[in-house]
XYZ file of C-alpha atoms in Angstrom:
403
model
C -220.951 -43.258 -147.211
C -218.235 -42.158 -149.702
C -216.067 -43.550 -146.689
C -217.739 -47.255 -146.339
C -217.316 -46.976 -150.766
C -213.795 -46.434 -150.985
C -213.168 -49.011 -147.779
C -215.124 -52.129 -149.527
C -213.213 -50.858 -152.731
C -210.251 -51.921 -150.699
C -210.699 -55.369 -149.626
C -211.743 -58.470 -151.790
C -213.156 -59.948 -149.339
C -215.799 -56.276 -148.475
C -216.304 -56.373 -152.703
C -216.497 -60.319 -152.493
C -219.461 -59.671 -150.063
C -220.648 -56.418 -151.435
C -221.414 -58.252 -154.751
C -222.928 -61.145 -153.360
C -225.583 -59.328 -151.901
C -226.711 -57.657 -155.149
C -227.120 -61.002 -156.495
C -229.108 -62.707 -153.659
C -231.624 -59.709 -153.722
C -231.547 -59.744 -157.158
C -233.151 -63.199 -156.610
C -235.036 -61.775 -154.301
C -236.630 -59.108 -156.321
C -237.865 -61.360 -158.832
C -239.396 -63.773 -156.391
C -240.239 -62.051 -152.882
C -242.960 -59.417 -154.189
C -244.542 -62.721 -156.325
C -244.147 -66.293 -153.688
C -248.201 -65.774 -153.320
C -248.898 -65.898 -156.725
C -246.256 -68.263 -157.664
C -247.985 -71.193 -155.063
C -251.460 -70.367 -154.686
C -251.704 -68.901 -158.149
C -248.994 -70.779 -160.528
C -248.531 -74.472 -159.081
C -252.043 -74.241 -157.660
C -251.485 -74.419 -153.255
C -254.395 -72.744 -151.015
C -253.371 -70.896 -148.689
C -253.187 -73.006 -146.151
C -251.199 -74.819 -148.359
C -248.363 -72.039 -148.883
C -248.779 -71.001 -145.012
C -247.578 -74.695 -144.097
C -244.492 -74.522 -147.367
C -243.287 -71.001 -145.672
C -242.733 -72.563 -141.444
C -241.285 -76.331 -143.202
C -239.048 -73.864 -145.623
C -238.440 -71.701 -142.314
C -237.349 -74.702 -139.783
C -235.228 -75.808 -142.627
C -233.054 -72.486 -142.955
C -232.800 -72.027 -139.147
C -230.771 -75.330 -139.046
C -228.768 -74.170 -142.116
C -228.507 -71.216 -141.243
C -227.036 -72.073 -136.955
C -225.456 -74.915 -138.343
C -223.203 -73.284 -141.278
C -222.616 -69.696 -138.776
C -221.339 -72.320 -135.905
C -218.940 -74.991 -138.128
C -217.807 -71.348 -139.509
C -216.756 -70.196 -135.901
C -215.875 -73.189 -135.266
C -213.592 -73.895 -138.601
C -212.608 -70.255 -139.101
C -212.679 -71.255 -142.742
C -215.499 -69.421 -144.641
C -215.025 -69.419 -148.744
C -215.930 -73.027 -148.594
C -219.269 -72.977 -147.413
C -220.127 -69.575 -149.037
C -219.842 -71.774 -152.243
C -221.477 -74.203 -151.031
C -224.556 -72.303 -149.942
C -224.533 -70.208 -153.132
C -224.625 -73.689 -155.124
C -227.003 -75.544 -153.487
C -229.095 -71.954 -154.570
C -228.862 -72.708 -158.301
C -229.756 -76.075 -158.042
C -232.652 -74.977 -155.470
C -234.343 -72.175 -158.602
C -233.055 -74.176 -161.407
C -234.135 -77.112 -160.963
C -237.798 -75.329 -160.919
C -237.578 -73.963 -163.723
C -236.705 -76.365 -165.678
C -239.015 -78.996 -164.371
C -241.659 -76.615 -164.209
C -243.430 -78.918 -161.542
C -245.321 -78.340 -158.494
C -242.660 -81.138 -156.405
C -239.926 -79.160 -157.864
C -241.044 -75.805 -156.075
C -242.133 -78.026 -153.018
C -237.689 -79.056 -152.827
C -236.730 -76.164 -153.829
C -239.540 -73.785 -151.323
C -238.714 -76.200 -148.713
C -234.857 -77.406 -148.778
C -233.380 -75.731 -151.096
C -233.561 -72.601 -151.201
C -233.919 -72.079 -147.416
C -230.564 -74.172 -147.040
C -228.765 -71.508 -149.634
C -229.836 -68.512 -148.102
C -227.598 -69.632 -145.691
C -225.792 -67.728 -147.850
C -226.768 -64.429 -146.395
C -225.114 -65.147 -143.039
C -221.942 -66.017 -144.094
C -221.678 -62.910 -146.160
C -222.611 -60.798 -143.495
C -219.493 -62.423 -140.919
C -217.235 -61.598 -143.664
C -217.563 -58.466 -144.198
C -218.165 -57.943 -140.523
C -214.509 -59.864 -139.995
C -212.774 -57.437 -142.831
C -213.730 -54.083 -140.758
C -213.664 -55.769 -136.982
C -210.589 -53.003 -136.580
C -212.496 -50.043 -138.332
C -213.812 -47.152 -135.786
C -217.387 -47.959 -134.893
C -218.711 -45.392 -137.241
C -217.124 -47.030 -140.065
C -218.026 -50.683 -139.811
C -222.006 -49.344 -139.288
C -221.127 -47.419 -142.533
C -219.804 -50.702 -144.461
C -222.430 -52.666 -142.944
C -225.033 -50.716 -144.162
C -223.913 -50.381 -147.398
C -224.069 -53.576 -148.220
C -227.737 -54.654 -146.649
C -228.349 -51.436 -149.257
C -226.460 -53.217 -151.872
C -229.330 -56.244 -151.401
C -232.159 -53.348 -152.225
C -230.793 -51.766 -155.026
C -231.853 -54.710 -157.435
C -234.993 -54.296 -157.161
C -234.982 -50.519 -158.352
C -233.916 -52.357 -161.175
C -235.078 -55.744 -161.930
C -239.061 -54.836 -159.985
C -239.715 -52.112 -163.079
C -238.270 -54.707 -165.976
C -239.945 -57.397 -164.644
C -243.577 -54.393 -164.151
C -243.332 -54.460 -168.057
C -242.153 -58.168 -169.376
C -244.896 -59.257 -166.963
C -247.563 -56.672 -168.206
C -246.718 -57.715 -172.051
C -247.270 -61.436 -171.141
C -244.466 -62.602 -169.311
C -245.359 -66.128 -167.358
C -244.371 -66.237 -164.020
C -242.435 -68.993 -164.632
C -239.487 -67.766 -166.436
C -238.678 -65.680 -163.056
C -237.399 -68.656 -162.438
C -234.637 -68.597 -165.425
C -233.719 -64.531 -164.289
C -233.479 -65.720 -160.789
C -231.317 -69.064 -161.522
C -228.986 -66.506 -163.719
C -229.025 -64.087 -160.494
C -228.003 -67.351 -158.433
C -225.234 -68.701 -160.958
C -223.658 -64.405 -160.680
C -223.337 -65.002 -156.943
C -221.368 -68.216 -157.104
C -219.159 -66.813 -159.626
C -218.790 -64.137 -157.862
C -217.729 -65.738 -153.923
C -215.428 -67.967 -156.184
C -213.439 -65.034 -158.047
C -213.560 -62.624 -155.607
C -212.945 -63.558 -152.033
C -209.700 -64.853 -151.209
C -209.058 -68.668 -150.906
C -207.639 -68.817 -147.378
C -211.531 -66.571 -147.226
C -208.263 -63.797 -145.345
C -206.514 -61.590 -147.301
C -203.603 -62.443 -144.940
C -203.813 -62.648 -141.586
C -205.520 -65.359 -138.939
C -208.618 -65.569 -137.892
C -209.257 -66.851 -133.549
C -211.516 -69.864 -133.473
C -214.335 -70.769 -131.521
C -213.146 -72.875 -128.847
C -216.546 -73.984 -128.473
C -217.711 -77.330 -129.321
C -220.811 -77.292 -131.207
C -223.359 -77.932 -127.877
C -221.155 -74.602 -125.835
C -221.506 -72.844 -128.941
C -225.520 -74.509 -128.918
C -225.817 -72.753 -125.023
C -224.915 -69.878 -125.978
C -227.035 -69.123 -129.216
C -229.738 -70.243 -126.883
C -229.655 -68.084 -123.877
C -232.859 -65.478 -123.345
C -230.809 -62.284 -123.158
C -229.971 -63.790 -127.049
C -233.019 -66.298 -127.818
C -236.467 -63.132 -126.354
C -233.983 -60.800 -128.163
C -234.271 -62.831 -131.621
C -238.344 -63.555 -131.068
C -238.535 -59.654 -130.257
C -236.734 -58.718 -133.644
C -237.988 -61.547 -136.016
C -241.806 -59.766 -135.172
C -240.691 -56.996 -136.337
C -239.368 -58.221 -138.918
C -242.093 -60.578 -140.315
C -244.267 -57.125 -140.879
C -241.592 -56.352 -143.682
C -242.480 -60.342 -144.594
C -246.185 -59.965 -144.313
C -245.924 -57.364 -147.030
C -244.302 -59.299 -149.077
C -246.649 -62.407 -148.849
C -249.959 -60.371 -149.531
C -249.223 -57.610 -151.794
C -249.404 -59.684 -154.616
C -252.489 -61.206 -153.564
C -254.117 -57.737 -152.309
C -253.081 -55.610 -155.463
C -255.016 -58.193 -157.739
C -258.061 -58.449 -156.264
C -258.248 -54.741 -155.789
C -257.045 -53.061 -159.341
C -257.271 -54.722 -163.170
C -253.930 -53.835 -163.703
C -252.568 -55.607 -159.908
C -250.048 -58.190 -160.761
C -247.629 -54.773 -162.466
C -248.494 -52.667 -159.142
C -247.374 -55.367 -157.654
C -243.520 -54.945 -159.470
C -243.969 -51.124 -159.181
C -244.494 -50.215 -155.360
C -241.623 -52.804 -154.627
C -239.568 -51.110 -156.590
C -240.237 -47.529 -155.424
C -240.293 -49.208 -152.151
C -236.418 -50.428 -152.739
C -236.147 -47.232 -154.539
C -236.893 -45.147 -151.398
C -235.282 -47.446 -148.747
C -232.084 -46.374 -149.896
C -231.598 -43.362 -148.714
C -232.707 -43.764 -145.362
C -230.579 -46.475 -144.696
C -227.434 -44.788 -145.454
C -228.752 -42.433 -143.261
C -228.814 -46.074 -140.065
C -224.993 -45.306 -139.207
C -225.960 -41.361 -138.247
C -229.281 -41.982 -136.487
C -227.555 -45.136 -134.629
C -224.849 -43.058 -132.555
C -227.499 -40.574 -131.245
C -229.774 -43.574 -129.575
C -230.146 -46.673 -129.301
C -230.502 -49.018 -132.433
C -233.872 -50.392 -129.801
C -235.268 -47.457 -130.164
C -235.364 -46.068 -134.106
C -237.030 -50.432 -134.013
C -240.084 -48.882 -131.930
C -240.216 -45.698 -134.069
C -239.684 -48.106 -137.098
C -242.078 -50.120 -136.026
C -245.038 -47.217 -135.654
C -244.418 -46.529 -139.594
C -244.540 -49.332 -140.815
C -248.019 -50.614 -139.066
C -249.186 -46.947 -141.028
C -248.833 -47.943 -144.266
C -249.472 -51.653 -143.039
C -252.820 -50.616 -142.013
C -253.798 -48.378 -144.916
C -252.727 -50.516 -147.918
C -255.260 -52.831 -147.897
C -257.878 -50.010 -148.309
C -256.028 -47.572 -150.393
C -254.451 -50.856 -152.386
C -257.092 -49.996 -155.042
C -256.583 -46.176 -155.648
C -253.430 -44.100 -156.994
C -253.105 -42.409 -154.118
C -251.563 -46.255 -153.253
C -248.039 -44.603 -154.320
C -247.764 -42.280 -151.005
C -247.669 -45.198 -148.693
C -243.898 -45.636 -149.773
C -242.653 -43.534 -148.078
C -243.451 -44.617 -144.587
C -243.152 -48.298 -145.963
C -239.182 -47.670 -146.941
C -238.506 -45.305 -143.583
C -239.803 -48.291 -141.537
C -238.791 -51.415 -143.277
C -234.813 -49.454 -143.915
C -234.262 -49.710 -140.144
C -235.921 -52.513 -139.671
C -233.564 -54.701 -142.157
C -230.693 -53.262 -142.006
C -230.166 -52.885 -137.557
C -231.365 -56.010 -136.734
C -227.559 -57.496 -137.969
C -225.576 -54.803 -136.311
C -228.033 -55.140 -133.143
C -226.982 -59.556 -132.664
C -222.998 -58.948 -134.027
C -223.243 -56.247 -131.072
C -225.594 -59.301 -128.645
C -222.132 -61.537 -129.763
C -219.305 -59.361 -130.490
C -216.936 -61.865 -130.466
C -218.312 -64.763 -132.712
C -219.361 -63.262 -135.985
C -220.885 -66.557 -137.779
C -222.872 -67.183 -135.165
C -224.034 -64.312 -134.738
C -224.368 -63.034 -138.581
C -226.407 -66.710 -138.455
C -228.822 -65.337 -136.397
C -229.214 -62.407 -139.432
C -230.495 -65.756 -141.093
C -232.655 -66.848 -138.841
C -233.849 -64.151 -137.753
C -235.588 -63.545 -141.196
C -236.556 -67.286 -141.405
C -237.884 -66.780 -138.099
C -239.619 -63.879 -139.020
C -241.254 -66.298 -141.685
C -242.571 -68.587 -139.516
C -244.363 -65.063 -137.600
C -245.080 -64.030 -141.005
C -246.569 -67.248 -141.256
C -248.326 -68.219 -138.227
C -250.344 -64.601 -138.796
C -251.519 -65.264 -142.364
C -252.825 -68.759 -141.618
C -254.685 -66.896 -138.923
C -255.451 -64.165 -140.808
C -256.836 -65.640 -143.911
C -258.849 -68.402 -142.201
C -260.684 -65.528 -139.968
C -261.108 -63.198 -142.950
C -258.912 -61.583 -145.270
C -255.482 -60.758 -146.681
C -256.167 -56.967 -144.936
C -256.824 -59.055 -141.427
C -253.610 -60.518 -141.407
C -251.799 -57.018 -142.348
C -253.196 -56.198 -138.883
C -252.122 -58.196 -136.759
C -249.027 -58.192 -138.606
C -248.999 -54.267 -137.429
C -250.397 -54.499 -134.175
C -247.227 -57.220 -133.017
C -244.903 -55.495 -134.922
C -245.598 -52.021 -132.280
C -246.517 -54.872 -129.178
C -243.111 -56.554 -130.280
C -240.784 -53.201 -130.873
C -242.281 -51.873 -127.426
C -240.926 -55.165 -126.005
C -237.743 -55.169 -126.717
C -236.781 -51.590 -125.613
C -238.307 -51.712 -122.496
C -235.486 -55.136 -122.889
C -233.289 -52.965 -123.426
C -233.579 -49.989 -120.599
C -233.878 -52.838 -117.970
C -230.603 -54.748 -119.186
C -228.997 -50.991 -119.515
C -229.970 -50.047 -115.618
C -228.829 -53.258 -114.202
C -224.979 -52.752 -115.916
C -222.748 -51.737 -113.052
């Protein structure tokens, strides 16, 4: 970890990526645990409409992430793209806070925020290029630390939000907080990221047309892995969507408990994330992901049954253990899968996130249509285990068939 910190401190590209990732994490920490409450309780959308909003927003994110990943590989110019994405995020969340209207929320959730969040893929691509000549262990350590920077704000922001909401702060003010975070992200990128994006040196352009790049990403080997990993990550997405709703129904202080548990889980995730490079040096990434799915499924199955009591806090440990791998390993997995396409491979991480939202949205709709939020968690746990087993088998077969 000390080595990774030193490497990041010595590179403007890595410092820009780390600071920007921290502020994106602050934005997510303020909104993600409350997204169901904001859409359904604050703006009056139904369960079915909320599911549709998630699906549309996810589709917009897929398109924007793929486009920016391919274009930046073609042009080898990432600074302007990152700044545009950050600016769009500011406009999206700021518009909701200023107007406080369901229409502004709908526009932000389905168009502006999904487009802006293509920035995450660009940050991972910038970081990957900065450590491309490092040893694999150093490279994985840096990427894990930058990803941990996304989780760090959950430890600070969520407890403060818990106190503020407990004292009567309205949910709409969350958008004031995230507008500030998005603005800080833009400032960090503008001031720290070198104008050539490269601190000297040169980046090789992909040499592929847009159609050729799409064909490369559409290869069955890539698409199948993407869908399986997205199904794994959907388990975490489902937790973020339903935790507040389950807590509110199970406990009088449900809203405040949402922030406390999310903060506890995020805090415990960080040391587990720091262990990922050590573990991945000793076993395959798909094996680790399968183990993480099994552990996280335990949390998902027990949470709806324990949300009303104090024993629920014990579930933070399996939740953090599982989430640390589910949220960190896909980055390295995709970059290994398309090692010579930093923009496209990193955009797959963003596509993975939004594809998981599509899958989670479908599971949310099925679960709430048939029964309750608890069934949503149960379906999410079962599909995550199935995806983990399938990915492990597929990678084992691919390894055996490699000469």
